[in-house]
Coordinates of C-alpha atoms in Angstrom, one line a residue:
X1 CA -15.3 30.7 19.6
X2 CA -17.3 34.0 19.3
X3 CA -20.2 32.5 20.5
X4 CA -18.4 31.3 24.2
X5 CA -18.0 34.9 24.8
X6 CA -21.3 36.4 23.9
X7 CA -23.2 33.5 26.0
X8 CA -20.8 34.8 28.9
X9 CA -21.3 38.2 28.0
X10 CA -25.3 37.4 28.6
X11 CA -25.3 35.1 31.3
X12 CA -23.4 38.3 33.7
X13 CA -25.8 40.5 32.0
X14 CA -28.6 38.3 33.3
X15 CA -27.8 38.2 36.6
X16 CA -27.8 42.2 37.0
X17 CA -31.4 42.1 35.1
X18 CA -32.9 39.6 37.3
X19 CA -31.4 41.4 40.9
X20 CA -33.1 44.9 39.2
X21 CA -36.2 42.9 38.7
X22 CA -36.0 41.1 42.2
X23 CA -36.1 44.7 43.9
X24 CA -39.2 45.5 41.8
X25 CA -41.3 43.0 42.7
X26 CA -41.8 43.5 45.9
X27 CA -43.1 47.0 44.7
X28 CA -45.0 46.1 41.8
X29 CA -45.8 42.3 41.4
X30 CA -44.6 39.4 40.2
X31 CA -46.1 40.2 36.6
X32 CA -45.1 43.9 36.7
X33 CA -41.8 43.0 37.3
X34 CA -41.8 40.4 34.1
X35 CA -43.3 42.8 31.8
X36 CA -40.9 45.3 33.2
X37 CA -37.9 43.4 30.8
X38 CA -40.2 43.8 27.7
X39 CA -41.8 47.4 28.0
X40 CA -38.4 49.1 29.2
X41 CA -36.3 46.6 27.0
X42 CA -38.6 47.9 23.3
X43 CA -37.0 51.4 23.7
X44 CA -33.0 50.3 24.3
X45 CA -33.6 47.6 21.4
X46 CA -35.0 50.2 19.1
X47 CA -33.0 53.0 19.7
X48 CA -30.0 50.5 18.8
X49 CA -31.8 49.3 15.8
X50 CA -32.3 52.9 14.7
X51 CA -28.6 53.5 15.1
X52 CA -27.5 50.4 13.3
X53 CA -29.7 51.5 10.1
X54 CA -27.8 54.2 9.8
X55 CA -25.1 52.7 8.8
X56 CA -26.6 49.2 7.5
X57 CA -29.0 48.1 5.5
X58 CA -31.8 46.2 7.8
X59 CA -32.8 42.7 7.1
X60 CA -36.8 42.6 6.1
X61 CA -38.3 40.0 8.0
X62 CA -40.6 37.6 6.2
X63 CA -43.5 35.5 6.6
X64 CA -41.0 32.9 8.2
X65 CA -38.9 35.0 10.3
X66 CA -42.5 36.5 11.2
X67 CA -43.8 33.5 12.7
X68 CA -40.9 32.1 14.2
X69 CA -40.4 35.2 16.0
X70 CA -44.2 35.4 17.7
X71 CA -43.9 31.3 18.2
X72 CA -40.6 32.8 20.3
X73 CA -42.6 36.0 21.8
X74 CA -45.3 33.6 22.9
X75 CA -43.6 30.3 24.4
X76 CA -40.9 32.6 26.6
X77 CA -44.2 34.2 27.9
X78 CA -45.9 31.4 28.3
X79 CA -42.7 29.4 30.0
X80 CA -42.2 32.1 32.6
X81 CA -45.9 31.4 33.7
X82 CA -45.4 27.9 34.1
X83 CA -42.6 28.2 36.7
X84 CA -43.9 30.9 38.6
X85 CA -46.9 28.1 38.8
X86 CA -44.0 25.8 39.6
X87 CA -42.8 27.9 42.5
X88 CA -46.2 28.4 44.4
X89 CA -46.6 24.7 44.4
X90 CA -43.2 23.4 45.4
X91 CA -41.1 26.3 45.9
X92 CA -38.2 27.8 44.4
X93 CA -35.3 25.2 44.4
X94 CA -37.7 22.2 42.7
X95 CA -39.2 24.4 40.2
X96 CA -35.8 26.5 39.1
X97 CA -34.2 22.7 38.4
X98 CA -37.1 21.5 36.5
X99 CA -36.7 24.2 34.2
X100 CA -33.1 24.0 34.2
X101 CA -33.8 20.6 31.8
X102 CA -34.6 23.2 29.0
X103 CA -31.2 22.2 26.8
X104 CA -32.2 18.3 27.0
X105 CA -35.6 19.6 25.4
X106 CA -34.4 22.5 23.3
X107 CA -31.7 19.9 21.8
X108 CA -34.5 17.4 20.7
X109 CA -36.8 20.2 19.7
X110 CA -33.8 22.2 17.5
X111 CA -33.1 18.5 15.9
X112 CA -36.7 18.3 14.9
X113 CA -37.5 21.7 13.6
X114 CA -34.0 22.9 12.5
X115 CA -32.7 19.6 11.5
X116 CA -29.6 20.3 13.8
X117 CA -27.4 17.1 14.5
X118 CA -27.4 15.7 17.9
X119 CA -24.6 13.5 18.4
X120 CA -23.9 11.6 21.1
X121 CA -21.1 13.9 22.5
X122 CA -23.8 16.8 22.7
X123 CA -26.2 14.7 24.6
X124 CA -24.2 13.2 27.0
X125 CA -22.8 16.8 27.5
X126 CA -26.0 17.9 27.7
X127 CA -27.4 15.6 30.1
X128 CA -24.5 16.1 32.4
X129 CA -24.7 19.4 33.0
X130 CA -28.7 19.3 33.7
X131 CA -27.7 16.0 36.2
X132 CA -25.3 18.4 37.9
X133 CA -28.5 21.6 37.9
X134 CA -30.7 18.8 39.7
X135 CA -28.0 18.3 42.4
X136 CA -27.0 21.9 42.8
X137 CA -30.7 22.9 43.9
X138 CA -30.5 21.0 47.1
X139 CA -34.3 20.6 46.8
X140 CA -36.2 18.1 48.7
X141 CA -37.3 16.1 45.6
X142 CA -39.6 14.0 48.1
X143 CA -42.0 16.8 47.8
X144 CA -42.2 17.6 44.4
X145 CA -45.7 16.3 43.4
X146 CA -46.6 15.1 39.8
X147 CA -48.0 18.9 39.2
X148 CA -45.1 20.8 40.1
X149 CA -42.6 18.6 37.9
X150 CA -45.5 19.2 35.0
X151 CA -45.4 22.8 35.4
X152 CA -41.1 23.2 36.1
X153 CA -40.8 20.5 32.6
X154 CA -43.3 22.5 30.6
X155 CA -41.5 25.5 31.7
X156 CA -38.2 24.2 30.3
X157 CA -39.8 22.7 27.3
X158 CA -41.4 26.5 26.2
X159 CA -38.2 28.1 27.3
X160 CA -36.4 25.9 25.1
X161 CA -39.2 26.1 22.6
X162 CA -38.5 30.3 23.1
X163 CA -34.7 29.9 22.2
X164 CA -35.8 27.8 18.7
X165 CA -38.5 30.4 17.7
X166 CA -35.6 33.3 17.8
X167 CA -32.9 30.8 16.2
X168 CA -35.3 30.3 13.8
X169 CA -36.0 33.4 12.9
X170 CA -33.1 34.8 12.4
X171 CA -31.9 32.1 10.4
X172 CA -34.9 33.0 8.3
X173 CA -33.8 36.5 8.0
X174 CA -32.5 37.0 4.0
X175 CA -29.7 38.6 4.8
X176 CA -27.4 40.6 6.8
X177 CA -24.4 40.0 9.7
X178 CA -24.8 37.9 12.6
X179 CA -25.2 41.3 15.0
X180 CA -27.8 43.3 12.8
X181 CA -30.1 40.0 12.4
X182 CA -29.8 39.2 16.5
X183 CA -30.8 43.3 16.5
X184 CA -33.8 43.2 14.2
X185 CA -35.2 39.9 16.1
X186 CA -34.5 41.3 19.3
X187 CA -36.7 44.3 18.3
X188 CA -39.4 42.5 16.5
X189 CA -39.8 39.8 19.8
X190 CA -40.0 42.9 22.6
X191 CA -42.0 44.3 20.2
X192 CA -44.3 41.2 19.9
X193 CA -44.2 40.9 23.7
X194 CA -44.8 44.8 25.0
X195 CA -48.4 44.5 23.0
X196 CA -49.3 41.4 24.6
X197 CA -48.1 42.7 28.2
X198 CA -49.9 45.9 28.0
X199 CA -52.6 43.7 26.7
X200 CA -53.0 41.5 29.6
X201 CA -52.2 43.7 32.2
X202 CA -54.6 46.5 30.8
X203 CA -57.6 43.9 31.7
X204 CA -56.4 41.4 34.5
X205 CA -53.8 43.2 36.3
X206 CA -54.3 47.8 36.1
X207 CA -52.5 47.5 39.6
X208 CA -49.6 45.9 38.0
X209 CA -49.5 49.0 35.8
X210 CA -50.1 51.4 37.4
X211 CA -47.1 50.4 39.9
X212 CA -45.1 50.2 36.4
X213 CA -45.5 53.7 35.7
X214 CA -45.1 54.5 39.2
X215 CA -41.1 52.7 39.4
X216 CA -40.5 53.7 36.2
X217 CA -36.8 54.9 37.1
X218 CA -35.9 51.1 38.3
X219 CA -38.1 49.8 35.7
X220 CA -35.9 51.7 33.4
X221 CA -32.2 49.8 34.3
X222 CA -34.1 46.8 34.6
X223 CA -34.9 47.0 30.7
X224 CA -32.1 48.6 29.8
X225 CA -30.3 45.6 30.7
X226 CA -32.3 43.2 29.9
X227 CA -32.3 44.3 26.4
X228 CA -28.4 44.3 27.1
X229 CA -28.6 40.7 27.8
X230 CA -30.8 40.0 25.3
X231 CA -29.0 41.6 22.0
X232 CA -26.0 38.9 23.5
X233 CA -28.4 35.8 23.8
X234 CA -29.6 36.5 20.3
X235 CA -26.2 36.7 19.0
X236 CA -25.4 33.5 20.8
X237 CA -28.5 32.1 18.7
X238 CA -26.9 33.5 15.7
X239 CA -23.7 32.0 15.8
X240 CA -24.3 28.5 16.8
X241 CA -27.2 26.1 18.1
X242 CA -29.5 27.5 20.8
X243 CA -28.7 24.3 22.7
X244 CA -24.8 25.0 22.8
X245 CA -25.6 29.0 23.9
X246 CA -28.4 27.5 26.8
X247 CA -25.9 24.7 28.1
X248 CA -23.0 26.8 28.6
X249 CA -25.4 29.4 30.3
X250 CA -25.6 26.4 32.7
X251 CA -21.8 28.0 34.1
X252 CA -24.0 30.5 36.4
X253 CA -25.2 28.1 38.1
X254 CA -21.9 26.9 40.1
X255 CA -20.6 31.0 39.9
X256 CA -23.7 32.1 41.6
X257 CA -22.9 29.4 44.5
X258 CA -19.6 31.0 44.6
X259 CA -20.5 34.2 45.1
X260 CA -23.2 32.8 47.9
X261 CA -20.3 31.2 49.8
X262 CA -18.0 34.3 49.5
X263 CA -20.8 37.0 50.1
X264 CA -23.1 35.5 51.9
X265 CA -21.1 33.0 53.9
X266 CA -23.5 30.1 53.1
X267 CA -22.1 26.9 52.8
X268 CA -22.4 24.4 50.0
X269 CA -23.4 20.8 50.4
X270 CA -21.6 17.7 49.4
X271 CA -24.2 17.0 47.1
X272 CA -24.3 20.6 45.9
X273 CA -20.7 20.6 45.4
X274 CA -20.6 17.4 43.4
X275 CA -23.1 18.8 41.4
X276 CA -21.3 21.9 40.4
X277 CA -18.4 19.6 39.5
X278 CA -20.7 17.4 36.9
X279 CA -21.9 21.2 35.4
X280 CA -18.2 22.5 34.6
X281 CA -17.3 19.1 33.6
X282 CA -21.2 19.1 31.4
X283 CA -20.3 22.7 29.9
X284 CA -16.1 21.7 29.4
X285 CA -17.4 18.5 27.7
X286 CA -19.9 20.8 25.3
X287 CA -17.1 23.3 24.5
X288 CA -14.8 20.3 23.7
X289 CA -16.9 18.7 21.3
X290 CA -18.4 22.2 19.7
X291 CA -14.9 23.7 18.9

Protein backbone atom coordinates (compact mmCIF):
# COMPACT_ATOMS: atom_id res chain seq x y z
CA UNK A 1 0.00 0.00 0.00
CA UNK A 2 3.08 2.21 0.70
CA UNK A 3 3.63 2.77 -2.81
CA UNK A 4 -0.27 4.35 -3.45
CA UNK A 5 0.74 7.03 -1.16
CA UNK A 6 4.24 7.96 -2.36
CA UNK A 7 2.95 8.07 -6.11
CA UNK A 8 0.23 10.60 -4.68
CA UNK A 9 2.62 12.19 -2.59
CA UNK A 10 4.66 12.86 -6.18
CA UNK A 11 2.01 13.43 -8.50
CA UNK A 12 0.83 16.89 -5.96
CA UNK A 13 4.43 17.52 -5.83
CA UNK A 14 4.51 17.62 -9.56
CA UNK A 15 2.06 19.86 -10.18
CA UNK A 16 3.68 22.68 -7.89
CA UNK A 17 7.21 21.92 -9.84
CA UNK A 18 5.72 22.24 -13.14
CA UNK A 19 3.41 25.78 -12.24
CA UNK A 20 7.22 27.15 -10.74
CA UNK A 21 8.63 26.05 -14.00
CA UNK A 22 5.68 27.43 -16.21
CA UNK A 23 6.41 30.99 -14.62
CA UNK A 24 10.07 30.57 -15.68
CA UNK A 25 9.77 30.08 -19.01
CA UNK A 26 8.51 32.85 -20.09
CA UNK A 27 11.68 34.50 -18.53
CA UNK A 28 14.26 32.06 -19.48
CA UNK A 29 13.21 29.59 -22.19
CA UNK A 30 11.78 26.54 -22.65
CA UNK A 31 15.20 24.63 -22.08
CA UNK A 32 16.20 26.95 -19.21
CA UNK A 33 13.25 26.12 -17.52
CA UNK A 34 13.93 22.07 -18.06
CA UNK A 35 17.28 22.25 -16.87
CA UNK A 36 16.06 24.42 -14.14
CA UNK A 37 14.64 20.78 -12.33
CA UNK A 38 18.05 19.22 -12.71
CA UNK A 39 20.69 22.08 -11.71
CA UNK A 40 18.48 23.36 -8.69
CA UNK A 41 17.28 19.72 -7.91
CA UNK A 42 21.45 18.27 -7.54
CA UNK A 43 21.86 20.47 -4.40
CA UNK A 44 18.33 19.45 -2.43
CA UNK A 45 19.12 15.72 -3.50
CA UNK A 46 22.63 15.87 -2.19
CA UNK A 47 22.29 17.77 0.80
CA UNK A 48 19.60 14.91 1.73
CA UNK A 49 21.97 12.30 0.73
CA UNK A 50 24.60 13.79 2.94
CA UNK A 51 22.23 13.77 5.78
CA UNK A 52 21.09 10.25 5.30
CA UNK A 53 24.90 9.02 5.45
CA UNK A 54 25.08 10.16 8.56
CA UNK A 55 23.11 7.88 9.95
CA UNK A 56 23.25 4.97 7.20
CA UNK A 57 25.46 3.28 5.43
CA UNK A 58 25.16 4.28 1.50
CA UNK A 59 24.51 1.75 -1.13
CA UNK A 60 27.71 1.75 -3.71
CA UNK A 61 26.41 1.72 -7.01
CA UNK A 62 27.93 -0.67 -9.55
CA UNK A 63 28.61 -1.10 -13.02
CA UNK A 64 24.80 -2.14 -13.37
CA UNK A 65 23.17 0.47 -11.24
CA UNK A 66 25.77 2.68 -13.22
CA UNK A 67 24.34 2.17 -16.47
CA UNK A 68 20.93 1.83 -15.75
CA UNK A 69 20.97 5.09 -14.08
CA UNK A 70 22.61 7.15 -17.26
CA UNK A 71 20.25 4.87 -19.73
CA UNK A 72 17.48 6.81 -17.14
CA UNK A 73 19.47 10.26 -17.13
CA UNK A 74 19.55 10.15 -20.93
CA UNK A 75 15.95 8.78 -22.29
CA UNK A 76 13.92 11.37 -19.65
CA UNK A 77 16.21 14.02 -21.46
CA UNK A 78 15.75 12.84 -24.59
CA UNK A 79 11.75 12.21 -23.99
CA UNK A 80 11.16 15.76 -22.87
CA UNK A 81 12.61 16.86 -26.35
CA UNK A 82 10.43 14.86 -28.29
CA UNK A 83 7.21 16.41 -26.87
CA UNK A 84 8.27 19.81 -26.86
CA UNK A 85 8.81 18.74 -30.78
CA UNK A 86 5.37 17.28 -30.34
CA UNK A 87 3.85 20.55 -29.20
CA UNK A 88 5.21 22.95 -31.99
CA UNK A 89 3.75 20.66 -34.49
CA UNK A 90 0.26 19.91 -33.21
CA UNK A 91 -0.03 21.72 -30.09
CA UNK A 92 -0.40 20.95 -26.57
CA UNK A 93 -3.49 18.78 -26.09
CA UNK A 94 -2.36 16.02 -29.04
CA UNK A 95 1.06 15.89 -27.95
CA UNK A 96 0.45 15.77 -23.84
CA UNK A 97 -2.01 12.47 -24.77
CA UNK A 98 0.49 10.93 -26.99
CA UNK A 99 2.82 10.85 -24.29
CA UNK A 100 0.37 10.02 -21.80
CA UNK A 101 0.58 6.20 -23.55
CA UNK A 102 3.95 5.91 -21.56
CA UNK A 103 2.54 2.98 -19.02
CA UNK A 104 1.20 0.82 -22.18
CA UNK A 105 5.05 1.10 -23.35
CA UNK A 106 6.81 1.23 -20.00
CA UNK A 107 4.62 -2.16 -19.09
CA UNK A 108 6.00 -3.97 -22.31
CA UNK A 109 9.38 -2.50 -21.90
CA UNK A 110 9.61 -3.45 -17.77
CA UNK A 111 8.35 -7.16 -18.98
CA UNK A 112 11.20 -7.29 -21.41
CA UNK A 113 14.06 -5.92 -19.47
CA UNK A 114 12.91 -6.69 -15.82
CA UNK A 115 11.08 -9.79 -16.60
CA UNK A 116 8.02 -8.20 -14.67
CA UNK A 117 4.62 -10.17 -15.32
CA UNK A 118 2.04 -8.55 -17.34
CA UNK A 119 -1.18 -10.12 -16.78
CA UNK A 120 -4.07 -9.48 -18.34
CA UNK A 121 -5.70 -7.46 -15.36
CA UNK A 122 -2.57 -4.97 -15.62
CA UNK A 123 -3.09 -4.45 -19.31
CA UNK A 124 -6.51 -4.01 -19.50
CA UNK A 125 -6.05 -1.59 -16.51
CA UNK A 126 -3.48 -0.11 -18.19
CA UNK A 127 -5.03 0.49 -21.41
CA UNK A 128 -8.08 1.97 -19.79
CA UNK A 129 -6.80 4.54 -18.18
CA UNK A 130 -4.55 5.77 -21.37
CA UNK A 131 -8.18 5.32 -23.47
CA UNK A 132 -9.63 7.62 -20.85
CA UNK A 133 -6.03 10.34 -21.19
CA UNK A 134 -6.92 10.25 -25.09
CA UNK A 135 -10.47 11.41 -24.41
CA UNK A 136 -9.72 13.88 -21.54
CA UNK A 137 -7.36 16.08 -24.01
CA UNK A 138 -10.27 17.22 -26.11
CA UNK A 139 -7.74 17.39 -29.00
CA UNK A 140 -8.74 17.65 -32.50
CA UNK A 141 -7.20 14.29 -33.45
CA UNK A 142 -8.13 15.21 -37.24
CA UNK A 143 -4.99 17.20 -37.14
CA UNK A 144 -2.49 15.27 -35.64
CA UNK A 145 -0.18 14.31 -38.65
CA UNK A 146 1.91 11.10 -38.78
CA UNK A 147 4.98 13.33 -37.25
CA UNK A 148 3.44 14.72 -34.36
CA UNK A 149 2.01 11.22 -33.18
CA UNK A 150 5.86 9.94 -33.89
CA UNK A 151 7.24 12.49 -31.77
CA UNK A 152 4.15 12.40 -28.67
CA UNK A 153 4.72 8.09 -28.98
CA UNK A 154 8.49 8.36 -28.78
CA UNK A 155 8.08 10.67 -26.10
CA UNK A 156 6.08 8.25 -24.02
CA UNK A 157 8.23 5.36 -25.09
CA UNK A 158 11.63 7.26 -23.54
CA UNK A 159 9.61 8.47 -20.63
CA UNK A 160 8.67 5.04 -19.92
CA UNK A 161 12.09 3.93 -21.05
CA UNK A 162 13.29 6.83 -18.14
CA UNK A 163 11.11 5.19 -15.35
CA UNK A 164 12.91 1.46 -16.21
CA UNK A 165 16.41 2.88 -16.23
CA UNK A 166 15.84 4.26 -12.48
CA UNK A 167 13.79 0.96 -11.50
CA UNK A 168 16.57 -0.73 -12.68
CA UNK A 169 18.95 0.79 -10.98
CA UNK A 170 17.94 0.71 -7.92
CA UNK A 171 17.06 -2.78 -8.05
CA UNK A 172 20.74 -3.17 -8.91
CA UNK A 173 21.82 -1.35 -5.84
CA UNK A 174 23.49 -4.20 -3.35
CA UNK A 175 21.91 -3.19 -0.59
CA UNK A 176 20.14 -0.92 1.59
CA UNK A 177 16.18 0.34 2.36
CA UNK A 178 13.82 1.20 -0.16
CA UNK A 179 14.26 5.29 0.83
CA UNK A 180 18.27 5.41 0.93
CA UNK A 181 18.47 3.43 -2.55
CA UNK A 182 15.49 5.98 -4.25
CA UNK A 183 18.07 8.74 -2.48
CA UNK A 184 21.36 7.56 -3.89
CA UNK A 185 19.66 7.13 -7.54
CA UNK A 186 17.94 10.23 -7.26
CA UNK A 187 21.49 11.86 -6.67
CA UNK A 188 23.40 9.89 -9.13
CA UNK A 189 20.50 10.72 -12.22
CA UNK A 190 20.57 14.82 -11.37
CA UNK A 191 23.88 14.33 -11.13
CA UNK A 192 24.12 12.60 -14.57
CA UNK A 193 21.73 15.19 -16.03
CA UNK A 194 23.18 18.75 -14.48
CA UNK A 195 26.60 17.81 -16.51
CA UNK A 196 24.82 17.14 -19.63
CA UNK A 197 22.58 20.46 -19.19
CA UNK A 198 25.42 22.66 -18.49
CA UNK A 199 26.92 20.82 -21.35
CA UNK A 200 24.50 21.65 -23.93
CA UNK A 201 23.51 24.88 -22.87
CA UNK A 202 27.20 26.06 -22.48
CA UNK A 203 27.45 25.60 -26.42
CA UNK A 204 23.91 25.87 -28.05
CA UNK A 205 21.93 27.90 -25.69
CA UNK A 206 24.55 30.82 -23.20
CA UNK A 207 21.14 32.83 -23.28
CA UNK A 208 19.41 30.09 -21.63
CA UNK A 209 22.12 30.35 -18.93
CA UNK A 210 22.68 33.23 -18.43
CA UNK A 211 18.80 33.81 -17.74
CA UNK A 212 19.32 30.70 -15.24
CA UNK A 213 21.69 32.49 -13.16
CA UNK A 214 19.73 35.55 -13.54
CA UNK A 215 16.13 33.85 -11.85
CA UNK A 216 18.04 31.91 -9.72
CA UNK A 217 15.58 32.68 -6.62
CA UNK A 218 12.51 30.89 -8.70
CA UNK A 219 14.88 28.57 -10.15
CA UNK A 220 15.67 27.64 -6.72
CA UNK A 221 11.78 26.39 -5.44
CA UNK A 222 11.44 25.09 -8.73
CA UNK A 223 14.31 22.51 -7.90
CA UNK A 224 13.73 22.31 -4.67
CA UNK A 225 10.57 20.68 -5.43
CA UNK A 226 11.26 18.90 -8.08
CA UNK A 227 13.83 17.06 -6.24
CA UNK A 228 10.78 16.82 -3.69
CA UNK A 229 8.90 15.10 -6.26
CA UNK A 230 11.41 13.21 -7.42
CA UNK A 231 12.91 11.45 -4.04
CA UNK A 232 8.73 10.21 -4.10
CA UNK A 233 8.67 8.89 -7.75
CA UNK A 234 11.90 7.04 -7.05
CA UNK A 235 10.49 5.49 -4.01
CA UNK A 236 7.41 4.65 -6.03
CA UNK A 237 10.02 2.75 -8.34
CA UNK A 238 11.34 1.06 -5.34
CA UNK A 239 8.45 -0.35 -3.99
CA UNK A 240 6.61 -1.80 -6.93
CA UNK A 241 6.72 -1.81 -10.91
CA UNK A 242 7.28 1.51 -12.57
CA UNK A 243 4.13 0.76 -14.61
CA UNK A 244 1.82 0.58 -11.39
CA UNK A 245 3.64 4.07 -9.91
CA UNK A 246 3.10 5.76 -13.81
CA UNK A 247 -0.65 4.48 -14.15
CA UNK A 248 -1.87 5.70 -11.00
CA UNK A 249 0.02 9.03 -11.70
CA UNK A 250 -2.71 9.00 -14.47
CA UNK A 251 -5.33 10.33 -11.18
CA UNK A 252 -3.96 14.02 -12.07
CA UNK A 253 -5.31 14.00 -14.91
CA UNK A 254 -9.20 14.05 -13.95
CA UNK A 255 -8.03 16.30 -10.48
CA UNK A 256 -6.43 18.86 -12.59
CA UNK A 257 -9.84 19.14 -14.64
CA UNK A 258 -11.40 19.55 -11.34
CA UNK A 259 -9.61 22.20 -10.17
CA UNK A 260 -10.09 23.87 -13.90
CA UNK A 261 -13.88 23.68 -13.43
CA UNK A 262 -13.76 25.00 -9.82
CA UNK A 263 -11.05 27.76 -10.38
CA UNK A 264 -11.20 28.57 -13.58
CA UNK A 265 -14.91 28.04 -14.31
CA UNK A 266 -14.17 26.05 -17.52
CA UNK A 267 -16.44 23.52 -18.38
CA UNK A 268 -15.74 19.92 -19.14
CA UNK A 269 -17.02 18.16 -22.19
CA UNK A 270 -19.06 15.05 -22.48
CA UNK A 271 -16.31 13.40 -24.01
CA UNK A 272 -13.93 14.77 -21.46
CA UNK A 273 -16.00 13.78 -18.70
CA UNK A 274 -16.39 10.18 -19.94
CA UNK A 275 -12.98 10.08 -20.21
CA UNK A 276 -12.15 11.00 -16.72
CA UNK A 277 -14.62 8.24 -15.69
CA UNK A 278 -12.63 5.38 -17.80
CA UNK A 279 -9.14 6.97 -15.84
CA UNK A 280 -10.56 6.42 -12.17
CA UNK A 281 -12.19 3.36 -13.28
CA UNK A 282 -8.34 2.47 -15.26
CA UNK A 283 -6.34 3.48 -11.96
CA UNK A 284 -9.31 1.62 -9.41
CA UNK A 285 -9.00 -1.36 -11.63
CA UNK A 286 -4.84 -1.26 -11.24
CA UNK A 287 -5.11 -0.79 -7.46
CA UNK A 288 -7.54 -3.70 -7.35
CA UNK A 289 -5.52 -6.16 -9.08
CA UNK A 290 -2.01 -4.76 -7.45
CA UNK A 291 -3.14 -5.14 -3.76
Amino acid sequence: MLWIATTLIAALAQTGRNAAQAGLTGRIGTAGATAVRFIFGLPFAALALAIAALLNTLPAPGTASLAWAVMGAVAQMLATGFLLLAMQGRGFGIATALSKTEPVTLALIGAMLLAEPLGWGRIGAIATAVLGVLLVSGADWSRAGLRSVFDGVMAGALFGLSAIGFRGAILALPEGGFVLRALTILTLTLAVQTVLALVWLSLFDRKALSGIIREWRGSLAAGALGAFASLFWFTGFALTSAANVRTLALIEVPFAQLVSGRVFRQRASARQLAGMGLIVAGVGWLLWVAI
